[in-house]
PDB file of C-alpha atoms in Angstrom:
ATOM      1  CA  UNK A 337     124.159 102.750 119.553  1.00  0.00           C
ATOM      2  CA  UNK A 338     123.305 102.596 115.844  1.00  0.00           C
ATOM      3  CA  UNK A 339     121.370  99.382 115.189  1.00  0.00           C
ATOM      4  CA  UNK A 340     122.052  98.560 111.544  1.00  0.00           C
ATOM      5  CA  UNK A 341     122.675  95.300 109.684  1.00  0.00           C
ATOM      6  CA  UNK A 342     126.316  94.207 109.509  1.00  0.00           C
ATOM      7  CA  UNK A 343     127.531  95.748 106.258  1.00  0.00           C
ATOM      8  CA  UNK A 344     131.167  96.173 105.426  1.00  0.00           C
ATOM      9  CA  UNK A 345     130.957  99.944 105.010  1.00  0.00           C
ATOM     10  CA  UNK A 346     128.732 102.760 106.230  1.00  0.00           C
ATOM     11  CA  UNK A 347     127.657 105.780 104.215  1.00  0.00           C
ATOM     12  CA  UNK A 348     126.591 107.779 107.262  1.00  0.00           C
ATOM     13  CA  UNK A 349     126.549 107.688 111.043  1.00  0.00           C
ATOM     14  CA  UNK A 350     123.979 109.508 113.142  1.00  0.00           C
ATOM     15  CA  UNK A 351     124.755 110.448 116.725  1.00  0.00           C
ATOM     16  CA  UNK A 352     122.843 112.744 119.060  1.00  0.00           C
ATOM     17  CA  UNK A 353     125.154 115.612 118.179  1.00  0.00           C
ATOM     18  CA  UNK A 354     126.130 115.326 114.536  1.00  0.00           C
ATOM     19  CA  UNK A 355     125.724 113.535 111.233  1.00  0.00           C
ATOM     20  CA  UNK A 356     128.928 112.116 109.776  1.00  0.00           C
ATOM     21  CA  UNK A 357     128.740 110.921 106.213  1.00  0.00           C
ATOM     22  CA  UNK A 358     130.822 109.891 103.240  1.00  0.00           C
ATOM     23  CA  UNK A 359     130.327 111.842 100.042  1.00  0.00           C
ATOM     24  CA  UNK A 360     132.451 112.777  97.071  1.00  0.00           C
ATOM     25  CA  UNK A 361     134.767 115.739  97.674  1.00  0.00           C
ATOM     26  CA  UNK A 362     137.296 117.486  95.490  1.00  0.00           C
ATOM     27  CA  UNK A 363     140.737 116.716  97.013  1.00  0.00           C
ATOM     28  CA  UNK A 364     142.046 120.076  95.823  1.00  0.00           C
ATOM     29  CA  UNK A 365     139.297 121.939  97.683  1.00  0.00           C
ATOM     30  CA  UNK A 366     140.154 120.078 100.889  1.00  0.00           C
ATOM     31  CA  UNK A 367     143.855 120.784 100.313  1.00  0.00           C
ATOM     32  CA  UNK A 368     143.076 124.472  99.744  1.00  0.00           C
ATOM     33  CA  UNK A 369     141.214 124.835 103.033  1.00  0.00           C
ATOM     34  CA  UNK A 370     143.991 122.940 104.810  1.00  0.00           C
ATOM     35  CA  UNK A 371     146.386 125.422 103.211  1.00  0.00           C
ATOM     36  CA  UNK A 372     144.296 128.413 104.349  1.00  0.00           C
ATOM     37  CA  UNK A 373     144.001 127.055 107.900  1.00  0.00           C
ATOM     38  CA  UNK A 374     145.374 123.681 109.076  1.00  0.00           C
ATOM     39  CA  UNK A 375     142.556 121.490 110.402  1.00  0.00           C
ATOM     40  CA  UNK A 376     139.741 122.868 108.259  1.00  0.00           C
ATOM     41  CA  UNK A 377     140.236 120.209 105.595  1.00  0.00           C
ATOM     42  CA  UNK A 378     139.872 117.533 108.268  1.00  0.00           C
ATOM     43  CA  UNK A 379     136.662 119.138 109.572  1.00  0.00           C
ATOM     44  CA  UNK A 380     135.264 118.810 106.043  1.00  0.00           C
ATOM     45  CA  UNK A 381     135.969 115.077 106.301  1.00  0.00           C
ATOM     46  CA  UNK A 382     134.223 114.905 109.715  1.00  0.00           C
ATOM     47  CA  UNK A 383     137.543 113.902 111.315  1.00  0.00           C
ATOM     48  CA  UNK A 384     136.924 116.094 114.321  1.00  0.00           C
ATOM     49  CA  UNK A 385     139.691 115.061 116.730  1.00  0.00           C
ATOM     50  CA  UNK A 386     142.469 115.512 114.169  1.00  0.00           C
ATOM     51  CA  UNK A 387     140.864 118.731 112.943  1.00  0.00           C
ATOM     52  CA  UNK A 388     140.538 120.267 116.403  1.00  0.00           C
ATOM     53  CA  UNK A 389     144.106 119.337 117.325  1.00  0.00           C
ATOM     54  CA  UNK A 390     145.500 120.913 114.135  1.00  0.00           C
ATOM     55  CA  UNK A 391     143.388 124.075 114.587  1.00  0.00           C
ATOM     56  CA  UNK A 392     144.513 124.562 118.187  1.00  0.00           C
ATOM     57  CA  UNK A 393     148.111 123.786 117.227  1.00  0.00           C
ATOM     58  CA  UNK A 394     147.906 126.374 114.417  1.00  0.00           C
ATOM     59  CA  UNK A 395     146.659 128.974 116.891  1.00  0.00           C
ATOM     60  CA  UNK A 396     149.488 128.241 119.325  1.00  0.00           C
ATOM     61  CA  UNK A 397     152.413 127.906 116.914  1.00  0.00           C
ATOM     62  CA  UNK A 398     151.299 130.786 114.688  1.00  0.00           C
ATOM     63  CA  UNK A 399     151.100 133.051 117.732  1.00  0.00           C
ATOM     64  CA  UNK A 400     154.530 132.004 118.955  1.00  0.00           C
ATOM     65  CA  UNK A 401     156.179 132.344 115.536  1.00  0.00           C
ATOM     66  CA  UNK A 402     154.209 135.523 114.650  1.00  0.00           C
ATOM     67  CA  UNK A 403     153.435 134.099 111.204  1.00  0.00           C
ATOM     68  CA  UNK A 404     150.374 136.289 110.663  1.00  0.00           C
ATOM     69  CA  UNK A 405     152.336 139.467 111.342  1.00  0.00           C
ATOM     70  CA  UNK A 406     155.086 138.256 109.014  1.00  0.00           C
ATOM     71  CA  UNK A 407     152.489 137.706 106.269  1.00  0.00           C
ATOM     72  CA  UNK A 408     150.944 141.140 106.924  1.00  0.00           C
ATOM     73  CA  UNK A 409     154.219 143.044 106.658  1.00  0.00           C
ATOM     74  CA  UNK A 410     155.249 141.022 103.596  1.00  0.00           C
ATOM     75  CA  UNK A 411     151.990 141.964 101.840  1.00  0.00           C
ATOM     76  CA  UNK A 412     152.659 145.600 102.729  1.00  0.00           C
ATOM     77  CA  UNK A 413     156.140 145.311 101.194  1.00  0.00           C
ATOM     78  CA  UNK A 414     157.914 145.855 104.527  1.00  0.00           C
ATOM     79  CA  UNK A 415     160.135 142.778 104.332  1.00  0.00           C
ATOM     80  CA  UNK A 416     162.662 144.000 106.902  1.00  0.00           C
ATOM     81  CA  UNK A 417     159.902 144.369 109.498  1.00  0.00           C
ATOM     82  CA  UNK A 418     158.558 140.943 108.540  1.00  0.00           C
ATOM     83  CA  UNK A 419     161.943 139.365 109.226  1.00  0.00           C
ATOM     84  CA  UNK A 420     162.127 141.138 112.580  1.00  0.00           C
ATOM     85  CA  UNK A 421     158.783 139.906 113.911  1.00  0.00           C
ATOM     86  CA  UNK A 422     159.178 136.270 112.806  1.00  0.00           C
ATOM     87  CA  UNK A 423     160.609 133.942 115.450  1.00  0.00           C
ATOM     88  CA  UNK A 424     162.764 131.367 113.652  1.00  0.00           C
ATOM     89  CA  UNK A 425     162.860 129.032 116.670  1.00  0.00           C
ATOM     90  CA  UNK A 426     159.112 128.435 116.416  1.00  0.00           C
ATOM     91  CA  UNK A 427     158.855 128.875 112.649  1.00  0.00           C
ATOM     92  CA  UNK A 428     160.753 125.632 111.987  1.00  0.00           C
ATOM     93  CA  UNK A 429     158.185 123.721 114.046  1.00  0.00           C
ATOM     94  CA  UNK A 430     155.354 125.437 112.150  1.00  0.00           C
ATOM     95  CA  UNK A 431     156.400 124.299 108.667  1.00  0.00           C
ATOM     96  CA  UNK A 432     156.296 120.516 109.173  1.00  0.00           C
ATOM     97  CA  UNK A 433     152.779 120.366 110.678  1.00  0.00           C
ATOM     98  CA  UNK A 434     151.506 122.853 108.114  1.00  0.00           C
ATOM     99  CA  UNK A 435     152.712 120.731 105.186  1.00  0.00           C
ATOM    100  CA  UNK A 436     151.407 117.548 106.830  1.00  0.00           C
ATOM    101  CA  UNK A 437     147.927 119.061 107.178  1.00  0.00           C
ATOM    102  CA  UNK A 438     147.759 119.831 103.443  1.00  0.00           C
ATOM    103  CA  UNK A 439     149.166 116.456 102.392  1.00  0.00           C
ATOM    104  CA  UNK A 440     147.007 114.412 104.773  1.00  0.00           C
ATOM    105  CA  UNK A 441     143.839 116.293 103.806  1.00  0.00           C
ATOM    106  CA  UNK A 442     144.447 115.634 100.106  1.00  0.00           C
ATOM    107  CA  UNK A 443     145.460 111.986 100.596  1.00  0.00           C
ATOM    108  CA  UNK A 444     142.595 111.113 102.907  1.00  0.00           C
ATOM    109  CA  UNK A 445     140.010 112.722 100.628  1.00  0.00           C
ATOM    110  CA  UNK A 446     141.038 110.435  97.769  1.00  0.00           C
ATOM    111  CA  UNK A 447     140.762 107.395 100.055  1.00  0.00           C
ATOM    112  CA  UNK A 448     137.384 108.451 101.475  1.00  0.00           C
ATOM    113  CA  UNK A 449     136.034 109.052  97.969  1.00  0.00           C
ATOM    114  CA  UNK A 450     136.864 105.423  97.161  1.00  0.00           C
ATOM    115  CA  UNK A 451     135.183 104.265 100.362  1.00  0.00           C
ATOM    116  CA  UNK A 452     132.071 106.266  99.467  1.00  0.00           C
ATOM    117  CA  UNK A 453     131.812 104.714  95.994  1.00  0.00           C
ATOM    118  CA  UNK A 454     132.068 101.207  97.455  1.00  0.00           C
ATOM    119  CA  UNK A 455     129.544 101.929 100.236  1.00  0.00           C
ATOM    120  CA  UNK A 456     127.132 103.518  97.765  1.00  0.00           C
ATOM    121  CA  UNK A 457     127.318 100.502  95.435  1.00  0.00           C
ATOM    122  CA  UNK A 458     126.766  98.217  98.403  1.00  0.00           C
ATOM    123  CA  UNK A 459     123.702 100.328  99.266  1.00  0.00           C
ATOM    124  CA  UNK A 460     124.710 100.387 102.917  1.00  0.00           C
ATOM    125  CA  UNK A 461     121.767 101.043 105.292  1.00  0.00           C
ATOM    126  CA  UNK A 462     121.350 104.241 107.298  1.00  0.00           C
ATOM    127  CA  UNK A 463     119.429 105.310 110.359  1.00  0.00           C
ATOM    128  CA  UNK A 464     117.066 108.224 109.847  1.00  0.00           C
ATOM    129  CA  UNK A 465     116.730 109.239 113.511  1.00  0.00           C
ATOM    130  CA  UNK A 466     118.838 109.005 116.657  1.00  0.00           C
ATOM    131  CA  UNK A 467     117.391 109.848 120.070  1.00  0.00           C
ATOM    132  CA  UNK A 468     119.134 110.076 123.409  1.00  0.00           C
ATOM    133  CA  UNK A 469     118.950 111.714 126.798  1.00  0.00           C
ATOM    134  CA  UNK A 470     120.892 114.788 125.625  1.00  0.00           C
ATOM    135  CA  UNK A 471     119.476 115.497 122.189  1.00  0.00           C
ATOM    136  CA  UNK A 472     117.932 114.007 119.067  1.00  0.00           C
ATOM    137  CA  UNK A 473     119.127 114.031 115.496  1.00  0.00           C
ATOM    138  CA  UNK A 474     117.246 113.059 112.349  1.00  0.00           C
ATOM    139  CA  UNK A 475     117.574 113.214 108.587  1.00  0.00           C
ATOM    140  CA  UNK A 476     115.452 115.810 106.830  1.00  0.00           C
ATOM    141  CA  UNK A 477     115.778 118.392 104.089  1.00  0.00           C
ATOM    142  CA  UNK A 478     117.030 121.841 105.034  1.00  0.00           C
ATOM    143  CA  UNK A 479     117.663 124.957 102.991  1.00  0.00           C
ATOM    144  CA  UNK A 480     121.340 125.444 102.014  1.00  0.00           C
ATOM    145  CA  UNK A 481     120.885 129.200 101.631  1.00  0.00           C
ATOM    146  CA  UNK A 482     119.663 129.440 105.227  1.00  0.00           C
ATOM    147  CA  UNK A 483     122.771 127.594 106.431  1.00  0.00           C
ATOM    148  CA  UNK A 484     124.853 130.072 104.417  1.00  0.00           C
ATOM    149  CA  UNK A 485     123.053 133.115 105.838  1.00  0.00           C
ATOM    150  CA  UNK A 486     123.336 131.983 109.468  1.00  0.00           C
ATOM    151  CA  UNK A 487     127.041 131.218 108.983  1.00  0.00           C
ATOM    152  CA  UNK A 488     127.551 134.651 107.441  1.00  0.00           C
ATOM    153  CA  UNK A 489     125.884 136.322 110.417  1.00  0.00           C
ATOM    154  CA  UNK A 490     128.175 134.462 112.814  1.00  0.00           C
ATOM    155  CA  UNK A 491     130.366 131.393 112.183  1.00  0.00           C
ATOM    156  CA  UNK A 492     128.943 128.247 113.752  1.00  0.00           C
ATOM    157  CA  UNK A 493     125.261 129.136 113.582  1.00  0.00           C
ATOM    158  CA  UNK A 494     124.823 127.512 110.176  1.00  0.00           C
ATOM    159  CA  UNK A 495     126.238 124.244 111.485  1.00  0.00           C
ATOM    160  CA  UNK A 496     123.945 124.380 114.498  1.00  0.00           C
ATOM    161  CA  UNK A 497     121.039 124.835 112.061  1.00  0.00           C
ATOM    162  CA  UNK A 498     122.185 121.614 110.352  1.00  0.00           C
ATOM    163  CA  UNK A 499     122.541 119.914 113.745  1.00  0.00           C
ATOM    164  CA  UNK A 500     126.313 119.587 113.371  1.00  0.00           C
ATOM    165  CA  UNK A 501     126.669 120.463 117.034  1.00  0.00           C
ATOM    166  CA  UNK A 502     130.255 119.241 117.406  1.00  0.00           C
ATOM    167  CA  UNK A 503     131.837 121.440 114.726  1.00  0.00           C
ATOM    168  CA  UNK A 504     129.277 124.236 115.124  1.00  0.00           C
ATOM    169  CA  UNK A 505     129.846 124.700 118.849  1.00  0.00           C
ATOM    170  CA  UNK A 506     133.635 124.489 118.470  1.00  0.00           C
ATOM    171  CA  UNK A 507     133.733 127.056 115.664  1.00  0.00           C
ATOM    172  CA  UNK A 508     131.327 129.320 117.577  1.00  0.00           C
ATOM    173  CA  UNK A 509     133.512 129.364 120.722  1.00  0.00           C
ATOM    174  CA  UNK A 510     136.706 129.598 118.668  1.00  0.00           C
ATOM    175  CA  UNK A 511     135.402 132.614 116.724  1.00  0.00           C
ATOM    176  CA  UNK A 512     134.361 134.355 119.941  1.00  0.00           C
ATOM    177  CA  UNK A 513     137.927 133.893 121.228  1.00  0.00           C
ATOM    178  CA  UNK A 514     139.448 135.238 117.992  1.00  0.00           C
ATOM    179  CA  UNK A 515     137.142 138.274 118.054  1.00  0.00           C
ATOM    180  CA  UNK A 516     137.933 138.956 121.712  1.00  0.00           C
ATOM    181  CA  UNK A 517     141.733 138.724 121.526  1.00  0.00           C
ATOM    182  CA  UNK A 518     141.839 140.472 118.153  1.00  0.00           C
ATOM    183  CA  UNK A 519     139.547 143.315 119.331  1.00  0.00           C
ATOM    184  CA  UNK A 520     137.744 142.838 116.005  1.00  0.00           C
ATOM    185  CA  UNK A 521     134.245 143.890 117.047  1.00  0.00           C
ATOM    186  CA  UNK A 522     135.483 147.014 118.821  1.00  0.00           C
ATOM    187  CA  UNK A 523     137.548 147.952 115.761  1.00  0.00           C
ATOM    188  CA  UNK A 524     134.430 147.496 113.589  1.00  0.00           C
ATOM    189  CA  UNK A 525     132.489 149.724 115.993  1.00  0.00           C
ATOM    190  CA  UNK A 526     135.146 152.451 115.760  1.00  0.00           C
ATOM    191  CA  UNK A 527     135.226 152.160 111.970  1.00  0.00           C
ATOM    192  CA  UNK A 528     131.452 152.619 111.795  1.00  0.00           C
ATOM    193  CA  UNK A 529     131.902 155.802 113.836  1.00  0.00           C
ATOM    194  CA  UNK A 530     134.525 157.000 111.355  1.00  0.00           C
ATOM    195  CA  UNK A 531     137.419 156.788 113.830  1.00  0.00           C
ATOM    196  CA  UNK A 532     139.725 154.789 111.559  1.00  0.00           C
ATOM    197  CA  UNK A 533     142.939 155.850 113.297  1.00  0.00           C
ATOM    198  CA  UNK A 534     141.747 154.530 116.652  1.00  0.00           C
ATOM    199  CA  UNK A 535     140.412 151.393 114.957  1.00  0.00           C
ATOM    200  CA  UNK A 536     143.856 150.622 113.492  1.00  0.00           C
ATOM    201  CA  UNK A 537     145.473 151.132 116.878  1.00  0.00           C
ATOM    202  CA  UNK A 538     142.893 148.957 118.628  1.00  0.00           C
ATOM    203  CA  UNK A 539     142.855 145.883 116.391  1.00  0.00           C
ATOM    204  CA  UNK A 540     145.396 143.131 117.045  1.00  0.00           C
ATOM    205  CA  UNK A 541     146.375 141.936 113.574  1.00  0.00           C
ATOM    206  CA  UNK A 542     148.096 138.765 114.804  1.00  0.00           C
ATOM    207  CA  UNK A 543     144.699 137.525 116.001  1.00  0.00           C
ATOM    208  CA  UNK A 544     142.504 139.333 113.472  1.00  0.00           C
ATOM    209  CA  UNK A 545     144.145 137.629 110.481  1.00  0.00           C
ATOM    210  CA  UNK A 546     142.759 134.291 111.662  1.00  0.00           C
ATOM    211  CA  UNK A 547     139.233 135.527 111.035  1.00  0.00           C
ATOM    212  CA  UNK A 548     139.039 135.670 107.194  1.00  0.00           C
ATOM    213  CA  UNK A 549     140.012 131.999 106.829  1.00  0.00           C
ATOM    214  CA  UNK A 550     137.482 130.954 109.475  1.00  0.00           C
ATOM    215  CA  UNK A 551     134.712 133.093 108.023  1.00  0.00           C
ATOM    216  CA  UNK A 552     134.900 131.946 104.397  1.00  0.00           C
ATOM    217  CA  UNK A 553     135.506 128.292 105.275  1.00  0.00           C
ATOM    218  CA  UNK A 554     132.522 128.045 107.591  1.00  0.00           C
ATOM    219  CA  UNK A 555     130.187 129.626 105.017  1.00  0.00           C
ATOM    220  CA  UNK A 556     131.340 127.189 102.330  1.00  0.00           C
ATOM    221  CA  UNK A 557     131.218 124.152 104.601  1.00  0.00           C
ATOM    222  CA  UNK A 558     127.735 124.960 105.940  1.00  0.00           C
ATOM    223  CA  UNK A 559     126.340 125.319 102.421  1.00  0.00           C
ATOM    224  CA  UNK A 560     127.949 122.110 101.121  1.00  0.00           C
ATOM    225  CA  UNK A 561     126.942 120.168 104.248  1.00  0.00           C
ATOM    226  CA  UNK A 562     123.309 121.229 103.768  1.00  0.00           C
ATOM    227  CA  UNK A 563     123.359 120.057 100.145  1.00  0.00           C
ATOM    228  CA  UNK A 564     124.941 116.708 101.034  1.00  0.00           C
ATOM    229  CA  UNK A 565     122.599 116.152 104.001  1.00  0.00           C
ATOM    230  CA  UNK A 566     119.654 116.657 101.650  1.00  0.00           C
ATOM    231  CA  UNK A 567     121.090 114.063  99.262  1.00  0.00           C
ATOM    232  CA  UNK A 568     121.556 111.678 102.185  1.00  0.00           C
ATOM    233  CA  UNK A 569     117.920 112.135 103.204  1.00  0.00           C
ATOM    234  CA  UNK A 570     116.773 111.340  99.660  1.00  0.00           C
ATOM    235  CA  UNK A 571     118.941 108.226  99.464  1.00  0.00           C
ATOM    236  CA  UNK A 572     117.676 106.908 102.792  1.00  0.00           C
ATOM    237  CA  UNK A 573     114.064 107.531 101.759  1.00  0.00           C
ATOM    238  CA  UNK A 574     114.604 105.900  98.354  1.00  0.00           C
ATOM    239  CA  UNK A 575     116.167 102.820  99.963  1.00  0.00           C
ATOM    240  CA  UNK A 576     113.254 102.499 102.383  1.00  0.00           C
ATOM    241  CA  UNK A 577     110.672 102.763  99.601  1.00  0.00           C
ATOM    242  CA  UNK A 578     112.482 100.202  97.444  1.00  0.00           C
ATOM    243  CA  UNK A 579     112.688  97.749 100.304  1.00  0.00           C
ATOM    244  CA  UNK A 580     109.118  98.069 101.554  1.00  0.00           C
ATOM    245  CA  UNK A 581     106.965  99.029  98.573  1.00  0.00           C
ATOM    246  CA  UNK A 582     108.590  98.028  95.312  1.00  0.00           C
ATOM    247  CA  UNK A 583     107.460  94.652  93.996  1.00  0.00           C
ATOM    248  CA  UNK A 584     110.260  92.386  92.837  1.00  0.00           C
ATOM    249  CA  UNK A 585     108.451  91.431  89.616  1.00  0.00           C
ATOM    250  CA  UNK A 586     107.061  94.883  88.854  1.00  0.00           C
ATOM    251  CA  UNK A 587     108.022  95.959  85.328  1.00  0.00           C
ATOM    252  CA  UNK A 588     108.894  99.631  85.245  1.00  0.00           C
ATOM    253  CA  UNK A 589     108.189 101.548  82.007  1.00  0.00           C
ATOM    254  CA  UNK A 590     111.183 102.376  79.876  1.00  0.00           C
TER     255      UNK A 590
END
């Protein structure tokens, strides 16, 4: 349990498995990632339960309604085929949750930005280390470009580098599932051998079209999380130094 003085708001919360923090976000960026894949905007806000539910719901309802295939055929200009593959019975259910994800991500970001400003002005205290029987988590500075590179090599690894075990492990397992059911890695292998015809026949586009949204989101989120974690480390260190070493009557030079 985090032992901190009773302040009205918290800027950050350290658990054994992740670091949740408030920081300023662009509501339109969150809305965009919610638009690209419902649930991703909520992961950016560290609202993991809502985010995981929306991501799993998107996987289920998109598969039942064949939305990805409808998008694919529409982009290819084959609108008749797109209308054939779409299942209207499931598509109606898809629309409401999809719009809610975008709206809620945008709305909540504005509210959380206000909470951050108030907590920052209050100079709310933060723990710098959390230890437990399963793992330990601590604030320190890490390289954003390394988080980006590990995420580019495989989604989830960058978050594990930042000790965001909750989202990192979920995205890692989720990506493995997408690659398996979409036959993505085998299609890449065939493409590298020059067998493009067999690669096109092998890949399952309904599953494969999930991957681009996952890939670019996780790279962006890992990089931004590294930057914000570094800022959090600096703020915690600055607060500690002010409290313990700065004299009240010391006159700083202008």
